PDB file of C-alpha atoms in Angstrom:
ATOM      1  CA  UNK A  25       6.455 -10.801  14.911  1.00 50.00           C
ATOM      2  CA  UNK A  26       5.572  -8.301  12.467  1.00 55.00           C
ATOM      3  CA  UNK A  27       2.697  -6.070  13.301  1.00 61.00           C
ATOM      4  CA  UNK A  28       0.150  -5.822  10.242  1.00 67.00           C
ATOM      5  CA  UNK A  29      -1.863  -3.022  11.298  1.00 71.00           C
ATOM      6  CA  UNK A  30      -2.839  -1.825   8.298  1.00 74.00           C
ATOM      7  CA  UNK A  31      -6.156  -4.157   7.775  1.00 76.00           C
ATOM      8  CA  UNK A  32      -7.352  -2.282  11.196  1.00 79.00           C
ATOM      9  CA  UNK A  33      -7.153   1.190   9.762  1.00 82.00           C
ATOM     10  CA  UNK A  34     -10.849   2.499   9.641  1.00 87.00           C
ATOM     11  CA  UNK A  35     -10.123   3.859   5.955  1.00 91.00           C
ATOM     12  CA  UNK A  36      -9.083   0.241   4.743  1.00 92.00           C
ATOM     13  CA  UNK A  37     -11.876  -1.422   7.033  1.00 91.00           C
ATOM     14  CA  UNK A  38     -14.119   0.764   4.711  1.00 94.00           C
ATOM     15  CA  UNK A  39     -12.636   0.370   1.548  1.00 96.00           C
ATOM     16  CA  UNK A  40     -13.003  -3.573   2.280  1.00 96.00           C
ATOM     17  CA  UNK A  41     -16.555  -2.940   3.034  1.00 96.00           C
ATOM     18  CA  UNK A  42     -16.943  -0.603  -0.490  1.00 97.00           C
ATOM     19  CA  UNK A  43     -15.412  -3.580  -2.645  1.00 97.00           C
ATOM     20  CA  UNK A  44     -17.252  -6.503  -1.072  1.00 97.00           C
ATOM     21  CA  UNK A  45     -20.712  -4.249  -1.795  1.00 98.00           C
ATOM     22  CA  UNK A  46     -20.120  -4.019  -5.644  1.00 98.00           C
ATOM     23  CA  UNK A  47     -19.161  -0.396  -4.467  1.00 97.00           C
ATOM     24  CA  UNK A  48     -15.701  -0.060  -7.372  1.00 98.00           C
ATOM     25  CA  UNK A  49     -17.283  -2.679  -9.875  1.00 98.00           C
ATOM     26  CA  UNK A  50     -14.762  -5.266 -11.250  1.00 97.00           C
ATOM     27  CA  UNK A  51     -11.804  -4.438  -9.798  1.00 98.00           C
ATOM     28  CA  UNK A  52      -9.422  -4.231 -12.284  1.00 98.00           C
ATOM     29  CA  UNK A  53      -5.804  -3.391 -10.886  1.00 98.00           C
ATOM     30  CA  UNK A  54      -4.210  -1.915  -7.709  1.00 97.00           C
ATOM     31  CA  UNK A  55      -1.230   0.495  -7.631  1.00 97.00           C
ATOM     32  CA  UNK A  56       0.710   0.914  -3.738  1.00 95.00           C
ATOM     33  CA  UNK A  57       3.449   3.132  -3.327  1.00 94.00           C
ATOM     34  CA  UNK A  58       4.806   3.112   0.129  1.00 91.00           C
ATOM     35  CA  UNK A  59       8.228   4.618   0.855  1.00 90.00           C
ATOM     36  CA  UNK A  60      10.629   6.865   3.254  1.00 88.00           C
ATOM     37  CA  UNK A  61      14.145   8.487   3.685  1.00 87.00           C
ATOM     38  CA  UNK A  62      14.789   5.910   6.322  1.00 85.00           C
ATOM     39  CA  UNK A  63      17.917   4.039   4.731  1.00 83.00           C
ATOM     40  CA  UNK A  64      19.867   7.277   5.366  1.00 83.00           C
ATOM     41  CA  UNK A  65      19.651   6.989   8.942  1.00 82.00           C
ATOM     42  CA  UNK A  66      21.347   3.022   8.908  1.00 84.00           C
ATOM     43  CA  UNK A  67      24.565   2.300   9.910  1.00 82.00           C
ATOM     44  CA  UNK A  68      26.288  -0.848   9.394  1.00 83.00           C
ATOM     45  CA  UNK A  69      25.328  -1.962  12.748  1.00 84.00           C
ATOM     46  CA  UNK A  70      21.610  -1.681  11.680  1.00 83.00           C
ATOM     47  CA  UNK A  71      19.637  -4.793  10.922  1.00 80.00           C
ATOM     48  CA  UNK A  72      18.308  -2.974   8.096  1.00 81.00           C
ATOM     49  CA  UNK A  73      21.708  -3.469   6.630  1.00 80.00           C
ATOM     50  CA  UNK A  74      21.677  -7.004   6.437  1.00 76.00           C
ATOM     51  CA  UNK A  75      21.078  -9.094   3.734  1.00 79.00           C
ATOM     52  CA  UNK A  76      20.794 -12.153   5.856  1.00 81.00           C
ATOM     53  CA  UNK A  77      18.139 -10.660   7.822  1.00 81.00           C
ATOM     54  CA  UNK A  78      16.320  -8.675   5.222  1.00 78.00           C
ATOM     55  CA  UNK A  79      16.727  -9.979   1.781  1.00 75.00           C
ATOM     56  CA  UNK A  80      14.199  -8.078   0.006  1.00 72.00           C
ATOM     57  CA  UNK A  81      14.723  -4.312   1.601  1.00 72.00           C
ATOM     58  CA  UNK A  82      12.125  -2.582   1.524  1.00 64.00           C
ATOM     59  CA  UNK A  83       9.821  -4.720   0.450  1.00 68.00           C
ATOM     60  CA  UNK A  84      10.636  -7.044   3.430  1.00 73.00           C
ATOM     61  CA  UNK A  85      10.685  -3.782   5.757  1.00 73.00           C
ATOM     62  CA  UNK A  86       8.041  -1.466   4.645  1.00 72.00           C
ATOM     63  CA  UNK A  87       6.385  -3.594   2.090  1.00 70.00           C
ATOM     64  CA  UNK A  88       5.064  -6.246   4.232  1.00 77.00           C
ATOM     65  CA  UNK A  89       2.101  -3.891   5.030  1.00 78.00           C
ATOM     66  CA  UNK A  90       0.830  -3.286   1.923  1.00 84.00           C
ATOM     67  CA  UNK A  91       1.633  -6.638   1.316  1.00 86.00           C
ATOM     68  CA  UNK A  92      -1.219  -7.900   3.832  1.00 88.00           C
ATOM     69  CA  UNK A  93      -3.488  -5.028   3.143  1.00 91.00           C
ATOM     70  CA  UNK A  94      -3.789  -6.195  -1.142  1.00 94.00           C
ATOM     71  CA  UNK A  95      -4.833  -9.307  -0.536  1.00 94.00           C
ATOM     72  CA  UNK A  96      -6.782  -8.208   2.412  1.00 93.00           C
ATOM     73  CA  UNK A  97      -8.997  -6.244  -0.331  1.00 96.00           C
ATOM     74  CA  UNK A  98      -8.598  -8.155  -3.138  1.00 96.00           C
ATOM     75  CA  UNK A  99      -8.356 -11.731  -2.676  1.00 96.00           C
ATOM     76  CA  UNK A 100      -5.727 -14.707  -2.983  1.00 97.00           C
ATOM     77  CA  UNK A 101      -2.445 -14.077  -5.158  1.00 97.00           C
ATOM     78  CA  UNK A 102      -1.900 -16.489  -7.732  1.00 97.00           C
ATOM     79  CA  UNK A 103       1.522 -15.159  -8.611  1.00 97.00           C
ATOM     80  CA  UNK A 104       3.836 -12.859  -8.031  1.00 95.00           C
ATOM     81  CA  UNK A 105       7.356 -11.538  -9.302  1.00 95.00           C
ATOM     82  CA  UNK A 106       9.781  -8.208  -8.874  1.00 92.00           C
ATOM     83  CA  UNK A 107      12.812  -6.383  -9.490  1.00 92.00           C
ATOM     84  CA  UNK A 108      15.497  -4.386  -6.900  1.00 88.00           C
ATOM     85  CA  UNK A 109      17.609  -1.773  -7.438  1.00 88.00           C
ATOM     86  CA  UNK A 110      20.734  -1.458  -5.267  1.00 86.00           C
ATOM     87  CA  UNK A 111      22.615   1.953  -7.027  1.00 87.00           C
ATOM     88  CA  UNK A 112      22.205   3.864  -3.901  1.00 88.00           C
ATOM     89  CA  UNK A 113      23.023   3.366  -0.673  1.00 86.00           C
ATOM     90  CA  UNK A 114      26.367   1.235   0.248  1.00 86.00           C
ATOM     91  CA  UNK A 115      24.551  -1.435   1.985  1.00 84.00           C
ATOM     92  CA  UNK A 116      23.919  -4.672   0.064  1.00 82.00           C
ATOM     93  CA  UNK A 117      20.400  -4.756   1.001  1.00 85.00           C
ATOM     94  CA  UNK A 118      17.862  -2.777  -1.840  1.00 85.00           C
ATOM     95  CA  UNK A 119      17.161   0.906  -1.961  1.00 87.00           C
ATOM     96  CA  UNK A 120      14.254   0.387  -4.016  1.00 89.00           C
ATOM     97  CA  UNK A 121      12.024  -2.667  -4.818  1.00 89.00           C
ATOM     98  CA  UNK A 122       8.450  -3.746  -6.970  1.00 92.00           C
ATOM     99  CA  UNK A 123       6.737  -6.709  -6.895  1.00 92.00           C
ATOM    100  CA  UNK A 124       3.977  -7.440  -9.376  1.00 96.00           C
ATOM    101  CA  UNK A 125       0.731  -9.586  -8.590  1.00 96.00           C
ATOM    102  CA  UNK A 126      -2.013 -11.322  -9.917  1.00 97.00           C
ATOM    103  CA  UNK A 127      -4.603 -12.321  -8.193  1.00 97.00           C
ATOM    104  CA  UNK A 128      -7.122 -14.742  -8.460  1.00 97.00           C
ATOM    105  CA  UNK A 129      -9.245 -12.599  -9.750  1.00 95.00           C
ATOM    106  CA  UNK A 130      -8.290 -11.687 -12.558  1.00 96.00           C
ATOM    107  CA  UNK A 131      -7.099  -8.553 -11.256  1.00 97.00           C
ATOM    108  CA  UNK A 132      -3.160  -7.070 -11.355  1.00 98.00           C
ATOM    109  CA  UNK A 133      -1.836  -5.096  -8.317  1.00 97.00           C
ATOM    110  CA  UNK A 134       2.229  -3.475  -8.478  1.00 96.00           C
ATOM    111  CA  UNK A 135       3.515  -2.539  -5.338  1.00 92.00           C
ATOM    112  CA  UNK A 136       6.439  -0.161  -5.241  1.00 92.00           C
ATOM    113  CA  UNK A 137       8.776   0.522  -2.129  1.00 90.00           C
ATOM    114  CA  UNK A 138      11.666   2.801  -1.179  1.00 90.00           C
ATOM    115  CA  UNK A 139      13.668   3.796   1.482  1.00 87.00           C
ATOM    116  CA  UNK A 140      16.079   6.823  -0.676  1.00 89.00           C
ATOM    117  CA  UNK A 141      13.165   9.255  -0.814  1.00 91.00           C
ATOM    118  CA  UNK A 142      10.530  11.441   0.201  1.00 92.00           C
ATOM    119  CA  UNK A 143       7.712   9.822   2.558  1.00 90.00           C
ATOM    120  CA  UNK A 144       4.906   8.205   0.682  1.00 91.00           C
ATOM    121  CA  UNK A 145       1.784   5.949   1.315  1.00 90.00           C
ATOM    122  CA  UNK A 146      -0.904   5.300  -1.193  1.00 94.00           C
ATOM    123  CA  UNK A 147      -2.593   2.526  -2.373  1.00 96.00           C
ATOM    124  CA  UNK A 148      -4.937   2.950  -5.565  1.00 97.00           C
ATOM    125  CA  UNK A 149      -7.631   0.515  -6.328  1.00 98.00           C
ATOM    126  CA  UNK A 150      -9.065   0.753 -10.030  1.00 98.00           C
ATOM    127  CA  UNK A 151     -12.629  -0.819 -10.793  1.00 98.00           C
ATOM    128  CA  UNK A 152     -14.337   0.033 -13.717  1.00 98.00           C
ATOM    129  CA  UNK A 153     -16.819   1.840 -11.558  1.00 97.00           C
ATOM    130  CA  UNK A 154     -14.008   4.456 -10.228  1.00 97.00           C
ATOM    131  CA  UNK A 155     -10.830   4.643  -8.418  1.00 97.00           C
ATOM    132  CA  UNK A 156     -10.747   4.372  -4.955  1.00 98.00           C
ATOM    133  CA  UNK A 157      -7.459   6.048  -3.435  1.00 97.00           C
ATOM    134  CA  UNK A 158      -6.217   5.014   0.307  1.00 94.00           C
ATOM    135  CA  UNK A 159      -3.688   7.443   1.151  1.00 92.00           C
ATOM    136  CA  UNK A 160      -1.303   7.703   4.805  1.00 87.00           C
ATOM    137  CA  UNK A 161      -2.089   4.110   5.512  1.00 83.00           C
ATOM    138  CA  UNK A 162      -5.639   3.749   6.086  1.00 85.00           C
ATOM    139  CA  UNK A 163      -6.117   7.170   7.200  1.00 88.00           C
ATOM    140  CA  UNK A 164      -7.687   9.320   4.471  1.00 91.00           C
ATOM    141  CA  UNK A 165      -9.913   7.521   1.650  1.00 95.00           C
ATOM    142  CA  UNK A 166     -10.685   9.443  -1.147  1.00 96.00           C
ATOM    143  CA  UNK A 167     -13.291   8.475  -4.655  1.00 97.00           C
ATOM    144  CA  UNK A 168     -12.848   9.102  -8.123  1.00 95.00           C
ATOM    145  CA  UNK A 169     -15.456   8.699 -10.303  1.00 93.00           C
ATOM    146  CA  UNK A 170     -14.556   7.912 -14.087  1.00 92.00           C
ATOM    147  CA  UNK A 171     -15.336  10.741 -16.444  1.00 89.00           C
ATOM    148  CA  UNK A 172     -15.084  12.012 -20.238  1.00 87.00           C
ATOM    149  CA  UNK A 173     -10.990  11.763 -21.140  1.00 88.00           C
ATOM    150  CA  UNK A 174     -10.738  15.236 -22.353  1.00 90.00           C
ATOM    151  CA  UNK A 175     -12.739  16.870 -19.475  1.00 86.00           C
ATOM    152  CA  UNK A 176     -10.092  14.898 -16.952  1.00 84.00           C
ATOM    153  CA  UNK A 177      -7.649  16.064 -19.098  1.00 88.00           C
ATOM    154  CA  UNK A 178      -8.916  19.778 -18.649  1.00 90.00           C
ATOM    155  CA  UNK A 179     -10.522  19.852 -15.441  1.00 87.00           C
ATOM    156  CA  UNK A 180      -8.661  16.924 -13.458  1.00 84.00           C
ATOM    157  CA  UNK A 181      -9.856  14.192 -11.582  1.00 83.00           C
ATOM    158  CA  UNK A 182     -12.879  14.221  -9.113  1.00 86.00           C
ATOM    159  CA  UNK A 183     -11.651  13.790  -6.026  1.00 92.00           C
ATOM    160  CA  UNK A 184     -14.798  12.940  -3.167  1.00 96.00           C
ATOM    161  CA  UNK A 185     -13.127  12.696   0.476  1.00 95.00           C
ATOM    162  CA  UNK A 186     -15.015   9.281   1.883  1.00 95.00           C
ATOM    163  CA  UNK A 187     -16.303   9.622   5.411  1.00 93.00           C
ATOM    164  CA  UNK A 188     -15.276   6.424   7.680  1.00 91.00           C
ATOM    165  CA  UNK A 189     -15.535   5.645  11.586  1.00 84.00           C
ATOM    166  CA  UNK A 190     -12.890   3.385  12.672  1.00 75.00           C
ATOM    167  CA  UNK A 191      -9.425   3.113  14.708  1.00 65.00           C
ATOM    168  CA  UNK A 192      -6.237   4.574  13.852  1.00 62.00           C
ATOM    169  CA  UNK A 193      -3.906   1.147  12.429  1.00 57.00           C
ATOM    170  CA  UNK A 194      -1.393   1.781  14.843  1.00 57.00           C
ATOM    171  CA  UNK A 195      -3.402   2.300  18.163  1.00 60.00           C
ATOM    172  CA  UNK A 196      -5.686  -0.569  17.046  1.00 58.00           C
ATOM    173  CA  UNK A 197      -2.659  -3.000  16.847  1.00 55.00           C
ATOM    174  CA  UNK A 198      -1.082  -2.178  19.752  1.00 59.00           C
ATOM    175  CA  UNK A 199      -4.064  -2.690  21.686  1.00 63.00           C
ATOM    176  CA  UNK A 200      -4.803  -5.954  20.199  1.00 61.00           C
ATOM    177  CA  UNK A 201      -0.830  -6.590  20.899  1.00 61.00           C
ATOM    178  CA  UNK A 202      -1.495  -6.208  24.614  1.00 64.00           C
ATOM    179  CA  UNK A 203      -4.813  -8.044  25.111  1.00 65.00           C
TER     180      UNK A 203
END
């Protein structure tokens, strides 16, 4: 089976508690970006490879998590659509892949996956309260509170590091795997 540990991070345990408090306001739309150089490493052995057993690419391999963890935070998805791009490797299975949401809500989430480039994990949650920013999975939670255009334009966002308590996603699931 697939192990979805990122709902057990501490960081996303906490941002679940932050949005079902009122914490972000009306959520509004989520942004994930979740990616690594891992395609490079494949061979045509790989299962990676194959578009029998992994249609979708990245989005089936590395995009399942963040698949879980949206929904996870912001409710049931009423419908959902993407596009792949295949330009880079030589294996017929996607480089690069986004799939677009909306949930019941109201609320639009895009997630965006690759497996050409340089290591990434983020997911960004916007409320009309602030943006809350998960970064490395669950592992570092960060706050940005909305302020005056131009002064963001001068002075940048404000960036407030969120304390949390809670397990690392990939100890957590293992342990759970085992009990």
């Amino acid at each position: 089976g697939v192990g979805l540990q990122g709902r057990r991070a501490g960081g996303i345990r906490k941002a679940k508690e932050m949005i079902d408090n009122d914490e972000l306001g009306q959520i509004v739309m989520a942004v994930a970006i979740h990616g690594a150089p891992i395609a490079q490493n494949y061979t045509e052995d790989d299962w990676e490879t194959s578009k029998d057993k992994i249609p979708g690419g990245p989005l089936d391999n590395l995009g399942v998590h963040y698949a879980d963890v949206m929904p996870y935070l912001l409710g049931k998805v009423k419908r959902v659509n993407g596009i792949v791009s295949t330009d880079i490797t030589k294996f017929s299975v996607p480089d690069a892949a986004t799939a677009n949401f909306e949930f019941e809500s109201g609320a639009i989430g895009v997630y965006t996956t690759q497996q050409v480039s340089a290591y990434s994990s983020r997911l960004s949650i916007f409320g009309t309260k602030g943006v809350l920013h998960i970064n490395r999975f669950g592992q570092e939670l960060y706050w940005q509170d909305i302020i005056d255009t131009q002064a963001a334009k001068k002075e940048g966002p404000t960036l407030q590091e969120i304390p949390f308590d809670g397990p690392n996603p990939f100890t957590t699931a293992l342990q759970e795997q085992l009990e």
